Amino acid sequence: MILFFIPAAYQLFAILACLWRKNQPDASARPVSILKPVSGAGGNLRAALASHAGLDAELLCGVSSLDDPAVPVIREFPQARLVVSSTITPNAKVGVLIDLVAAATHDIIIVNDADIRVDPDYLRVTAPLADPKVGLVTCLYRAVGDTFPARFEALGVSTDFAPSALVARMVGVDEFAMGSTLAFRRSDLERIGGFQSIADYLADDYQLGHRLHNLGLKCVLSDVIVETHLGGGWKEVWQHQIRWARTIRVSKFYGYLGLPVTFATLWAVVAAALGQWPIAIAILVIRMMMALEAGWFRLRSKEVLRLFFLVPIRDLFGVAVWISGLFGNTVTWRGRKLRLNRDGRIIMAD
């Protein structure tokens, strides 16, 4: 019985984590530089840039070449300053970030991925940095997809990944950050050796949070929610999921090993197979309640409402991803096959 109590208890705790709120400070009035490393014009790049263009902040977009298809899109927005990066690093995105930081003029910096779309009040993510004990601010994101496989993947982002991040924060795990938003001070970045110090890691967002945390600074989660875009077919979805799984494994190995206790649908199937139908139904009901609380009431993800009935299937898909992520050290990212060592460093790129 205790075997089935743990995943059910986790789901209940996740519901509490989704409901739990901390008082958020007022928006900061300090000047801000927003850095967006860009590669390609796919997804919702135009919409993402449009959502940033009206913000009272310096907006810098970095590319590795003027031949990048993103360049004409960036030039549609006079507010965006185009930076052509010449720095080559194992993690190509970090090379662009090194040059973007050098071009930025403000101490408060926000980094977010190219496809991140934000609301007009987005800059309040920087407010916690008014506290000198805070070194980094990150935020949750909901995903939208333009294909059925991408929407299926987005369902997992809202009903599995996001609540796990909230649970981690609630229990005091605060060293990780997400590429959806990384807000920090340039002076603190310099204290850890700049982006150069993490240029050969795939999980640059995690490494940034981890190293700022090691300075004795807090990494906090804002209540701001942003939006990311997912696309592609089943092959691309599988590659995305395996990359994320293996990145988590090499960054937090023991935490990765503990993830199966959160697999409520899997344990409901096990209970049903053992003839414990009341337990199986109870676990599944609690799981579906948590998915709705996290995905709709916290993130306001329309994909969750549309595909809510697929949550158990997506959960079992996640189990397959976890098993595959447990083995192997190669990932596909931006069309490149990367090989990682046990610390998450990129040791070879094809």
Short mmCIF file of C-alpha atoms in Angstrom, two decimals:
data_model
loop_
_atom_site.label_atom_id
_atom_site.label_comp_id
_atom_site.label_asym_id
_atom_site.label_seq_id
_atom_site.Cartn_x
_atom_site.Cartn_y
_atom_site.Cartn_z
CA MET A 1 0.00 0.00 0.00
CA ILE A 2 2.80 2.43 0.83
CA LEU A 3 4.08 1.97 -2.71
CA PHE A 4 0.87 3.52 -4.04
CA PHE A 5 0.58 6.15 -1.31
CA ILE A 6 3.78 7.95 -2.38
CA PRO A 7 2.75 8.90 -5.95
CA ALA A 8 -0.73 9.89 -4.72
CA ALA A 9 0.79 12.04 -1.97
CA TYR A 10 3.10 13.68 -4.50
CA GLN A 11 0.13 14.63 -6.70
CA LEU A 12 -1.67 16.15 -3.71
CA PHE A 13 1.46 18.04 -2.74
CA ALA A 14 1.76 19.29 -6.33
CA ILE A 15 -1.78 20.66 -6.11
CA LEU A 16 -0.75 22.60 -3.00
CA ALA A 17 2.38 23.84 -4.79
CA CYS A 18 0.24 25.13 -7.66
CA LEU A 19 -2.03 26.95 -5.21
CA TRP A 20 0.81 28.30 -3.09
CA ARG A 21 1.75 31.93 -3.71
CA LYS A 22 4.43 34.16 -2.28
CA ASN A 23 4.01 37.91 -2.18
CA GLN A 24 5.71 39.30 -5.27
CA PRO A 25 7.56 42.64 -5.02
CA ASP A 26 6.51 45.61 -7.13
CA ALA A 27 8.03 46.06 -10.56
CA SER A 28 11.55 47.44 -10.69
CA ALA A 29 12.16 50.77 -12.41
CA ARG A 30 15.80 50.03 -13.16
CA PRO A 31 16.92 49.97 -16.83
CA VAL A 32 16.88 46.50 -18.36
CA SER A 33 18.62 44.83 -21.32
CA ILE A 34 16.80 41.87 -22.87
CA LEU A 35 19.00 39.43 -24.76
CA LYS A 36 17.52 36.98 -27.26
CA PRO A 37 19.86 34.52 -28.99
CA VAL A 38 18.15 33.62 -32.27
CA SER A 39 18.72 30.84 -34.80
CA GLY A 40 16.30 30.55 -37.71
CA ALA A 41 12.98 32.22 -38.36
CA GLY A 42 10.72 29.27 -37.56
CA GLY A 43 8.07 28.99 -34.93
CA ASN A 44 6.56 32.21 -33.62
CA LEU A 45 9.66 34.43 -33.83
CA ARG A 46 7.74 37.37 -35.28
CA ALA A 47 5.07 37.20 -32.57
CA ALA A 48 7.73 36.78 -29.89
CA LEU A 49 9.64 39.87 -31.04
CA ALA A 50 6.42 41.87 -31.36
CA SER A 51 5.58 41.10 -27.73
CA HIS A 52 8.98 42.47 -26.66
CA ALA A 53 9.00 45.53 -28.92
CA GLY A 54 6.67 47.57 -26.74
CA LEU A 55 8.55 46.97 -23.51
CA ASP A 56 10.53 49.77 -21.90
CA ALA A 57 13.81 47.90 -22.25
CA GLU A 58 16.84 47.60 -24.49
CA LEU A 59 16.22 44.65 -26.84
CA LEU A 60 19.20 42.90 -28.41
CA CYS A 61 18.85 39.93 -30.78
CA GLY A 62 21.92 37.87 -31.57
CA VAL A 63 22.61 35.68 -34.60
CA SER A 64 25.71 33.79 -35.71
CA SER A 65 25.53 35.03 -39.31
CA LEU A 66 23.83 37.70 -41.40
CA ASP A 67 22.67 34.82 -43.60
CA ASP A 68 20.44 33.56 -40.79
CA PRO A 69 16.78 33.59 -41.94
CA ALA A 70 15.91 35.38 -38.71
CA VAL A 71 17.72 38.57 -39.75
CA PRO A 72 14.93 39.98 -42.01
CA VAL A 73 12.37 39.27 -39.28
CA ILE A 74 14.46 41.02 -36.62
CA ARG A 75 14.88 44.04 -38.91
CA GLU A 76 11.11 44.44 -39.03
CA PHE A 77 11.36 45.77 -35.49
CA PRO A 78 13.28 49.07 -35.16
CA GLN A 79 13.34 48.60 -31.38
CA ALA A 80 15.49 45.48 -31.76
CA ARG A 81 19.22 45.88 -32.07
CA LEU A 82 20.83 43.18 -34.22
CA VAL A 83 24.12 41.73 -32.95
CA VAL A 84 26.14 39.40 -35.19
CA SER A 85 28.13 37.05 -32.99
CA SER A 86 31.63 35.86 -33.88
CA THR A 87 32.29 33.88 -30.70
CA ILE A 88 32.43 30.13 -31.27
CA THR A 89 31.74 27.83 -28.32
CA PRO A 90 30.65 24.20 -27.90
CA ASN A 91 27.22 25.50 -26.91
CA ALA A 92 26.52 27.78 -29.86
CA LYS A 93 23.80 29.70 -28.01
CA VAL A 94 26.21 30.65 -25.24
CA GLY A 95 28.65 32.00 -27.81
CA VAL A 96 25.94 34.37 -29.00
CA LEU A 97 25.12 35.31 -25.40
CA ILE A 98 28.75 36.24 -24.73
CA ASP A 99 28.60 38.81 -27.51
CA LEU A 100 25.12 40.00 -26.53
CA VAL A 101 26.25 40.71 -22.97
CA ALA A 102 29.20 42.65 -24.29
CA ALA A 103 26.85 44.79 -26.40
CA ALA A 104 24.28 45.38 -23.63
CA THR A 105 24.38 48.69 -21.79
CA HIS A 106 22.51 47.94 -18.54
CA ASP A 107 23.38 46.01 -15.38
CA ILE A 108 20.01 44.26 -15.14
CA ILE A 109 19.85 41.61 -17.84
CA ILE A 110 17.09 39.29 -19.00
CA VAL A 111 17.85 36.34 -21.25
CA ASN A 112 15.04 34.40 -22.86
CA ASP A 113 14.75 31.98 -25.74
CA ALA A 114 13.96 33.20 -29.25
CA ASP A 115 10.40 31.84 -29.27
CA ILE A 116 9.34 33.25 -25.90
CA ARG A 117 6.30 35.53 -26.12
CA VAL A 118 5.60 37.82 -23.15
CA ASP A 119 2.82 40.00 -21.77
CA PRO A 120 3.07 43.81 -21.38
CA ASP A 121 3.87 43.51 -17.66
CA TYR A 122 6.78 41.15 -18.28
CA LEU A 123 9.46 43.41 -16.83
CA ARG A 124 8.18 42.82 -13.32
CA VAL A 125 10.25 39.63 -13.42
CA THR A 126 13.18 41.86 -12.48
CA ALA A 127 11.53 43.16 -9.29
CA PRO A 128 13.02 40.50 -6.96
CA LEU A 129 16.50 41.68 -7.97
CA ALA A 130 15.95 44.74 -5.79
CA ASP A 131 16.83 42.35 -2.96
CA PRO A 132 20.64 41.98 -2.93
CA LYS A 133 20.24 38.40 -1.69
CA VAL A 134 18.49 37.42 -4.94
CA GLY A 135 20.80 36.59 -7.82
CA LEU A 136 18.48 35.17 -10.46
CA VAL A 137 14.79 35.18 -11.35
CA THR A 138 13.16 32.62 -13.61
CA CYS A 139 9.56 31.85 -14.53
CA LEU A 140 7.22 29.13 -15.69
CA TYR A 141 5.96 28.87 -19.25
CA ARG A 142 3.05 27.37 -21.09
CA ALA A 143 3.60 25.85 -24.50
CA VAL A 144 1.53 26.09 -27.66
CA GLY A 145 1.93 23.76 -30.61
CA ASP A 146 1.14 24.02 -34.31
CA THR A 147 0.92 20.24 -34.89
CA PHE A 148 -0.83 17.51 -32.94
CA PRO A 149 2.47 15.96 -31.74
CA ALA A 150 3.62 19.41 -30.58
CA ARG A 151 0.33 19.99 -28.72
CA PHE A 152 0.73 16.57 -27.12
CA GLU A 153 4.21 17.64 -25.97
CA ALA A 154 2.80 20.95 -24.71
CA LEU A 155 0.34 18.98 -22.59
CA GLY A 156 3.28 17.43 -20.74
CA VAL A 157 4.95 20.81 -20.21
CA SER A 158 1.88 22.17 -18.43
CA THR A 159 0.76 19.10 -16.50
CA ASP A 160 4.06 17.42 -15.62
CA PHE A 161 7.09 19.70 -15.92
CA ALA A 162 5.53 22.89 -14.51
CA PRO A 163 4.07 21.30 -11.34
CA SER A 164 7.36 19.48 -10.70
CA ALA A 165 9.16 22.83 -10.85
CA LEU A 166 6.64 24.30 -8.40
CA VAL A 167 7.08 21.37 -6.02
CA ALA A 168 10.85 21.75 -6.15
CA ARG A 169 10.59 25.42 -5.26
CA MET A 170 8.15 24.75 -2.45
CA VAL A 171 10.51 22.28 -0.80
CA GLY A 172 13.49 24.61 -1.13
CA VAL A 173 15.24 23.40 -4.29
CA ASP A 174 16.12 26.75 -5.80
CA GLU A 175 19.31 26.39 -7.80
CA PHE A 176 17.77 25.63 -11.18
CA ALA A 177 16.51 28.07 -13.79
CA MET A 178 14.71 27.85 -17.11
CA GLY A 179 15.51 29.34 -20.50
CA SER A 180 12.03 30.87 -20.55
CA THR A 181 13.47 33.71 -18.47
CA LEU A 182 16.79 34.32 -16.75
CA ALA A 183 16.94 37.71 -15.05
CA PHE A 184 20.15 38.64 -13.23
CA ARG A 185 22.73 41.35 -12.65
CA ARG A 186 25.69 41.73 -14.99
CA SER A 187 27.92 42.19 -11.93
CA ASP A 188 26.90 38.78 -10.56
CA LEU A 189 27.42 37.16 -13.96
CA GLU A 190 30.96 38.54 -13.96
CA ARG A 191 31.56 37.04 -10.51
CA ILE A 192 31.03 33.53 -11.90
CA GLY A 193 33.31 34.19 -14.89
CA GLY A 194 30.65 35.33 -17.35
CA PHE A 195 28.94 33.08 -19.84
CA GLN A 196 32.42 31.89 -20.82
CA SER A 197 32.44 29.72 -17.69
CA ILE A 198 29.46 27.67 -18.90
CA ALA A 199 30.12 27.74 -22.66
CA ASP A 200 30.77 24.01 -22.92
CA TYR A 201 27.64 22.91 -21.02
CA LEU A 202 24.42 22.01 -22.79
CA ALA A 203 22.22 23.03 -19.83
CA ASP A 204 23.43 26.63 -19.73
CA ASP A 205 20.31 27.78 -17.88
CA TYR A 206 20.79 25.23 -15.10
CA GLN A 207 24.50 26.00 -14.85
CA LEU A 208 23.84 29.73 -14.55
CA GLY A 209 21.40 29.20 -11.70
CA HIS A 210 23.65 26.64 -10.02
CA ARG A 211 26.69 28.92 -10.07
CA LEU A 212 24.85 32.01 -8.89
CA HIS A 213 23.37 29.88 -6.11
CA ASN A 214 26.90 28.83 -5.14
CA LEU A 215 27.69 32.51 -4.57
CA GLY A 216 25.11 32.44 -1.78
CA LEU A 217 22.44 34.13 -3.89
CA LYS A 218 18.82 33.02 -4.15
CA CYS A 219 17.24 31.86 -7.40
CA VAL A 220 13.55 32.76 -7.21
CA LEU A 221 10.50 31.90 -9.27
CA SER A 222 8.43 34.83 -10.50
CA ASP A 223 4.67 34.58 -10.83
CA VAL A 224 4.99 35.85 -14.41
CA ILE A 225 4.00 33.25 -17.01
CA VAL A 226 5.43 33.38 -20.54
CA GLU A 227 4.61 31.39 -23.65
CA THR A 228 6.82 29.19 -25.80
CA HIS A 229 6.22 27.59 -29.18
CA LEU A 230 6.62 23.92 -30.08
CA GLY A 231 6.49 22.36 -33.52
CA GLY A 232 7.42 19.32 -35.54
CA GLY A 233 6.25 15.75 -35.81
CA TRP A 234 6.65 12.75 -33.53
CA LYS A 235 10.35 12.39 -34.38
CA GLU A 236 11.08 15.97 -33.33
CA VAL A 237 8.98 15.63 -30.19
CA TRP A 238 10.87 12.49 -29.20
CA GLN A 239 14.21 14.20 -29.81
CA HIS A 240 13.14 17.22 -27.71
CA GLN A 241 12.01 15.02 -24.86
CA ILE A 242 15.14 12.84 -24.90
CA ARG A 243 17.35 15.93 -24.95
CA TRP A 244 15.57 17.38 -21.93
CA ALA A 245 15.61 14.04 -20.10
CA ARG A 246 19.31 13.41 -20.64
CA THR A 247 20.12 17.02 -19.78
CA ILE A 248 18.29 16.65 -16.46
CA ARG A 249 20.02 13.30 -15.83
CA VAL A 250 23.53 14.67 -16.29
CA SER A 251 22.70 17.82 -14.30
CA LYS A 252 20.86 16.22 -11.35
CA PHE A 253 21.45 12.47 -11.53
CA TYR A 254 19.93 11.41 -8.21
CA GLY A 255 16.96 13.67 -8.71
CA TYR A 256 16.41 12.03 -12.08
CA LEU A 257 16.51 8.59 -10.50
CA GLY A 258 13.80 9.66 -8.08
CA LEU A 259 11.35 10.82 -10.75
CA PRO A 260 9.42 7.50 -10.98
CA VAL A 261 7.78 8.19 -7.62
CA THR A 262 5.93 11.01 -9.39
CA PHE A 263 4.58 8.78 -12.18
CA ALA A 264 1.02 8.53 -10.89
CA THR A 265 -0.51 7.03 -14.02
CA LEU A 266 2.12 4.30 -14.09
CA TRP A 267 1.37 3.34 -10.50
CA ALA A 268 -2.36 3.43 -11.23
CA VAL A 269 -1.76 0.90 -14.02
CA VAL A 270 0.32 -1.24 -11.64
CA ALA A 271 -2.45 -1.12 -9.02
CA ALA A 272 -5.05 -2.11 -11.60
CA ALA A 273 -2.86 -4.98 -12.80
CA LEU A 274 -2.72 -6.24 -9.21
CA GLY A 275 -6.50 -6.06 -8.94
CA GLN A 276 -6.45 -2.99 -6.69
CA TRP A 277 -9.03 -1.06 -8.71
CA PRO A 278 -10.15 1.37 -5.96
CA ILE A 279 -6.53 2.41 -5.43
CA ALA A 280 -5.93 2.72 -9.17
CA ILE A 281 -8.99 4.91 -9.66
CA ALA A 282 -8.12 7.09 -6.65
CA ILE A 283 -4.56 7.70 -7.91
CA LEU A 284 -5.79 8.52 -11.40
CA VAL A 285 -8.48 10.92 -10.14
CA ILE A 286 -5.93 12.78 -8.00
CA ARG A 287 -3.54 12.89 -10.97
CA MET A 288 -6.20 14.39 -13.25
CA MET A 289 -7.10 16.97 -10.60
CA MET A 290 -3.47 18.02 -10.36
CA ALA A 291 -3.14 18.24 -14.16
CA LEU A 292 -6.14 20.56 -14.33
CA GLU A 293 -4.95 22.71 -11.44
CA ALA A 294 -1.45 23.12 -12.90
CA GLY A 295 -2.27 23.30 -16.57
CA TRP A 296 -5.37 25.46 -16.56
CA PHE A 297 -5.82 27.26 -13.26
CA ARG A 298 -2.10 28.08 -12.87
CA LEU A 299 -0.78 28.28 -16.46
CA ARG A 300 -4.01 28.97 -18.37
CA SER A 301 -2.96 26.55 -21.09
CA LYS A 302 -5.72 26.01 -23.65
CA GLU A 303 -3.92 22.86 -24.79
CA VAL A 304 -4.73 21.31 -21.41
CA LEU A 305 -8.44 21.93 -21.87
CA ARG A 306 -8.40 20.58 -25.42
CA LEU A 307 -6.36 17.45 -24.68
CA PHE A 308 -7.19 16.84 -21.02
CA PHE A 309 -8.43 13.31 -21.75
CA LEU A 310 -4.94 12.43 -23.08
CA VAL A 311 -3.10 13.19 -19.83
CA PRO A 312 -2.78 9.48 -18.82
CA ILE A 313 -1.44 8.56 -22.28
CA ARG A 314 1.00 11.46 -22.16
CA ASP A 315 2.11 10.29 -18.70
CA LEU A 316 2.93 6.82 -20.03
CA PHE A 317 4.78 8.44 -22.94
CA GLY A 318 6.78 10.31 -20.30
CA VAL A 319 7.70 7.01 -18.64
CA ALA A 320 9.13 5.79 -21.98
CA VAL A 321 11.09 9.04 -22.28
CA TRP A 322 12.46 8.63 -18.75
CA ILE A 323 13.65 5.08 -19.47
CA SER A 324 15.32 6.15 -22.73
CA GLY A 325 16.85 9.20 -21.04
CA LEU A 326 18.41 6.97 -18.41
CA PHE A 327 20.84 5.63 -21.01
CA GLY A 328 22.98 7.20 -23.71
CA ASN A 329 24.93 10.43 -23.87
CA THR A 330 23.95 11.96 -27.22
CA VAL A 331 21.26 14.55 -27.91
CA THR A 332 20.03 16.39 -30.97
CA TRP A 333 19.86 20.16 -30.66
CA ARG A 334 19.39 22.74 -33.42
CA GLY A 335 20.03 20.06 -36.00
CA ARG A 336 23.35 19.02 -34.44
CA LYS A 337 24.13 15.78 -32.65
CA LEU A 338 25.97 16.51 -29.42
CA ARG A 339 27.79 14.07 -27.16
CA LEU A 340 27.84 14.84 -23.43
CA ASN A 341 30.10 13.70 -20.64
CA ARG A 342 28.86 12.76 -17.17
CA ASP A 343 28.94 16.40 -16.02
CA GLY A 344 26.83 17.64 -18.92
CA ARG A 345 29.70 19.16 -20.87
CA ILE A 346 29.59 18.97 -24.64
CA ILE A 347 32.58 16.86 -25.64
CA MET A 348 31.80 16.31 -29.32
CA ALA A 349 29.51 17.83 -31.93
CA ASP A 350 28.66 16.34 -35.32
#
